[in-house]
């Protein structure tokens, strides 16, 4: 399984946002694109991938590629899934997630608790990391990315403790969804070697 954890710093924590203005809703458009880059190919779904959106370090909305139904590539419909997940957030109690639709889960947990639930290698994707070609492409990896903001000081400390690798995908600073696409390609090609 390939897991992508994207930290949304300004994302809404309740469902009262407009689908007509996703950029105005704490740049939810960025997070929607991360979901589609993480889970969708041209005509298919990556059944072995998951995308977790950490919202304001309070809630995590998780999309499971192996379970999701009718995920479309447009941002608006993905935004609607996030809105439905937030509308179901009161059903997430303690460590128990709510599951408002197939393959969509919402839990009451921030970045630390989200990483606690995962096993395998944790790779922080960062512009200033080690070149990804110097890292063995890990199967079952969790990639952690930030949205349009820098990781906060607390997140930097947490990732310094928890991440096994801090890797850069290239010299250009990419959008988070673009970084997810390149990370998938890195794994798809076994480190840019198999085509
Ligand atoms: C738009 S960037 C973050 C914004 C940037 N840190 C800033 O404030 O100017 C979104 C995320 O994509 C990932 N990313 C972008 N470029 C990358 C690169 N060249 N290598 C690895 N990850 C990258 C990182 O996780 C980054 O936090």
XYZ file of C-alpha atoms and ligand atoms in Angstrom:
222
model
C 0.000 0.000 0.000
C 1.164 3.513 -0.822
C -0.065 6.093 1.600
C -0.048 9.838 1.213
C -0.659 12.046 4.218
C -1.238 15.698 3.325
C -1.289 18.306 6.062
C -3.937 20.962 5.447
C -3.113 23.968 7.586
C -6.059 26.230 6.834
C -8.650 23.661 5.814
C -12.167 23.960 7.224
C -13.115 21.842 10.215
C -16.846 21.995 9.655
C -18.932 21.377 6.542
C -20.230 24.930 6.184
C -18.066 25.858 3.202
C -19.156 26.489 -0.359
C -18.287 24.023 -3.101
C -18.310 27.056 -5.409
C -15.226 28.490 -3.706
C -12.864 25.688 -2.704
C -9.765 27.948 -2.861
C -11.513 30.283 -0.419
C -12.144 27.364 1.929
C -8.554 27.196 3.197
C -7.266 26.070 -0.221
C -9.358 22.940 -0.175
C -8.802 22.838 -3.953
C -5.191 21.805 -3.247
C -6.319 18.958 -1.001
C -8.934 17.807 -3.538
C -6.267 17.610 -6.218
C -4.098 15.588 -3.837
C -6.904 13.029 -3.497
C -7.309 12.630 -7.245
C -3.542 12.541 -7.894
C -3.151 9.968 -5.153
C -5.997 7.664 -6.166
C -6.858 8.137 -9.831
C -5.163 7.219 -13.083
C -6.611 8.137 -16.480
C -9.351 5.519 -16.410
C -8.838 3.758 -13.137
C -8.366 3.843 -9.417
C -5.156 2.885 -7.669
C -6.535 0.213 -5.399
C -3.248 0.053 -3.471
C -3.202 3.734 -2.513
C -4.697 5.808 0.269
C -4.770 9.559 0.810
C -5.248 11.039 4.280
C -5.982 14.729 4.637
C -5.061 16.105 8.051
C -7.372 19.059 8.656
C -6.173 21.656 11.152
C -4.472 18.905 13.186
C -7.940 17.936 14.472
C -9.542 15.649 11.920
C -8.186 13.271 9.331
C -10.271 12.400 6.281
C -8.976 9.230 4.648
C -9.733 8.002 1.145
C -9.088 4.311 0.489
C -8.417 3.478 -3.165
C -9.453 -0.143 -2.693
C -12.922 0.777 -1.421
C -13.830 4.124 -2.944
C -16.765 4.281 -5.357
C -17.505 6.921 -7.996
C -14.541 9.186 -7.259
C -14.448 11.693 -10.108
C -11.438 13.743 -11.180
C -13.052 17.142 -10.670
C -12.292 19.089 -7.521
C -15.891 19.969 -6.759
C -17.093 16.386 -6.354
C -14.074 15.542 -4.190
C -14.814 18.660 -2.144
C -18.324 17.294 -1.650
C -16.848 14.056 -0.260
C -14.761 16.056 2.208
C -17.821 18.098 3.167
C -19.826 14.899 3.744
C -16.982 13.519 5.856
C -16.945 16.664 8.013
C -20.725 16.496 8.340
C -20.229 12.987 9.777
C -17.424 14.016 12.150
C -19.561 13.703 15.295
C -19.736 9.980 14.541
C -15.974 9.768 15.038
C -15.583 9.003 18.724
C -12.240 8.403 20.403
C -10.166 6.253 18.078
C -13.254 5.092 16.139
C -13.660 6.635 12.699
C -16.927 7.479 10.988
C -17.416 6.030 7.499
C -19.879 8.287 5.648
C -19.460 6.581 2.260
C -17.542 3.584 0.876
C -13.824 4.251 1.147
C -14.154 7.571 2.989
C -13.360 7.745 6.699
C -13.128 10.611 9.149
C -11.295 10.368 12.451
C -10.615 12.716 15.297
C -6.855 12.759 14.952
C -4.069 15.072 13.910
C -0.778 14.299 12.201
C 0.859 12.508 15.140
C -2.063 10.164 15.769
C -2.470 9.556 12.038
C 1.171 8.464 11.752
C 0.803 6.341 14.918
C -1.755 4.155 13.130
C 0.546 3.381 10.202
C 3.363 0.898 9.902
C 6.174 0.859 7.340
C 8.594 3.472 6.156
C 7.667 7.140 6.564
C 9.074 9.494 3.911
C 8.761 13.230 4.406
C 8.606 14.850 0.991
C 10.472 18.117 1.170
C 12.153 20.377 -1.342
C 15.342 20.329 0.760
C 15.499 16.574 1.367
C 17.944 13.994 0.013
C 17.612 13.237 -3.717
C 14.985 10.559 -4.063
C 17.247 8.566 -6.414
C 19.569 7.978 -3.455
C 16.730 6.321 -1.512
C 15.545 2.743 -2.161
C 11.932 2.965 -3.403
C 10.104 1.625 -0.361
C 7.101 -0.635 -0.792
C 4.395 0.119 1.717
C 5.652 3.656 2.258
C 3.824 6.576 3.807
C 4.649 9.913 2.173
C 3.984 13.043 4.208
C 3.452 16.346 2.413
C 2.384 19.835 3.314
C -0.300 21.786 1.464
C 0.459 25.316 0.221
C 2.098 26.240 3.539
C 5.331 25.225 5.231
C 5.187 22.516 7.875
C 4.796 24.187 11.272
C 7.591 24.040 13.863
C 5.672 21.280 15.717
C 5.267 19.277 12.516
C 8.963 19.726 11.705
C 9.841 18.317 15.147
C 7.357 15.463 14.806
C 8.655 14.512 11.366
C 12.278 14.756 12.510
C 11.349 12.096 15.064
C 9.039 9.942 12.957
C 10.227 10.080 9.349
C 12.717 7.476 8.151
C 13.644 9.574 5.111
C 13.383 13.200 4.037
C 13.428 13.155 0.264
C 13.288 15.659 -2.563
C 11.784 14.766 -5.920
C 13.726 17.382 -7.853
C 14.980 20.950 -7.910
C 11.621 22.585 -8.553
C 9.169 23.380 -5.780
C 6.041 21.538 -6.845
C 2.417 21.720 -5.840
C 1.569 18.960 -3.392
C -0.565 17.088 -5.958
C 2.278 17.268 -8.471
C 4.666 15.862 -5.869
C 2.245 12.958 -5.332
C 2.226 12.238 -9.082
C 6.034 12.179 -9.184
C 6.202 9.963 -6.078
C 3.790 7.500 -7.709
C 5.947 7.526 -10.846
C 9.065 6.901 -8.747
C 7.442 3.789 -7.275
C 5.742 2.748 -10.556
C 9.143 2.718 -12.278
C 11.035 1.183 -9.342
C 13.140 4.301 -8.930
C 12.875 5.584 -12.522
C 14.405 2.367 -13.929
C 11.493 0.225 -15.227
C 9.277 1.387 -18.113
C 3.645 23.917 -2.534
S 4.722 22.889 -1.614
C 4.750 23.650 -0.001
C 4.951 25.085 0.000
C 6.344 25.569 0.285
N 7.009 24.848 1.349
C 6.305 27.036 0.568
O 5.727 27.470 1.565
O 6.800 27.770 -0.275
C 3.723 21.497 -1.259
C 4.399 20.256 -0.768
O 4.770 19.438 -1.861
C 5.940 18.723 -1.536
N 6.968 19.126 -2.495
C 6.971 20.197 -3.311
N 8.065 20.212 -4.057
C 8.773 19.122 -3.723
C 10.027 18.578 -4.153
N 10.765 19.150 -5.089
N 10.435 17.428 -3.566
C 9.707 16.816 -2.615
N 8.519 17.280 -2.176
C 8.075 18.421 -2.723
C 6.309 19.060 -0.115
O 5.754 18.121 0.759
C 5.661 20.421 0.022
O 5.411 20.715 1.368
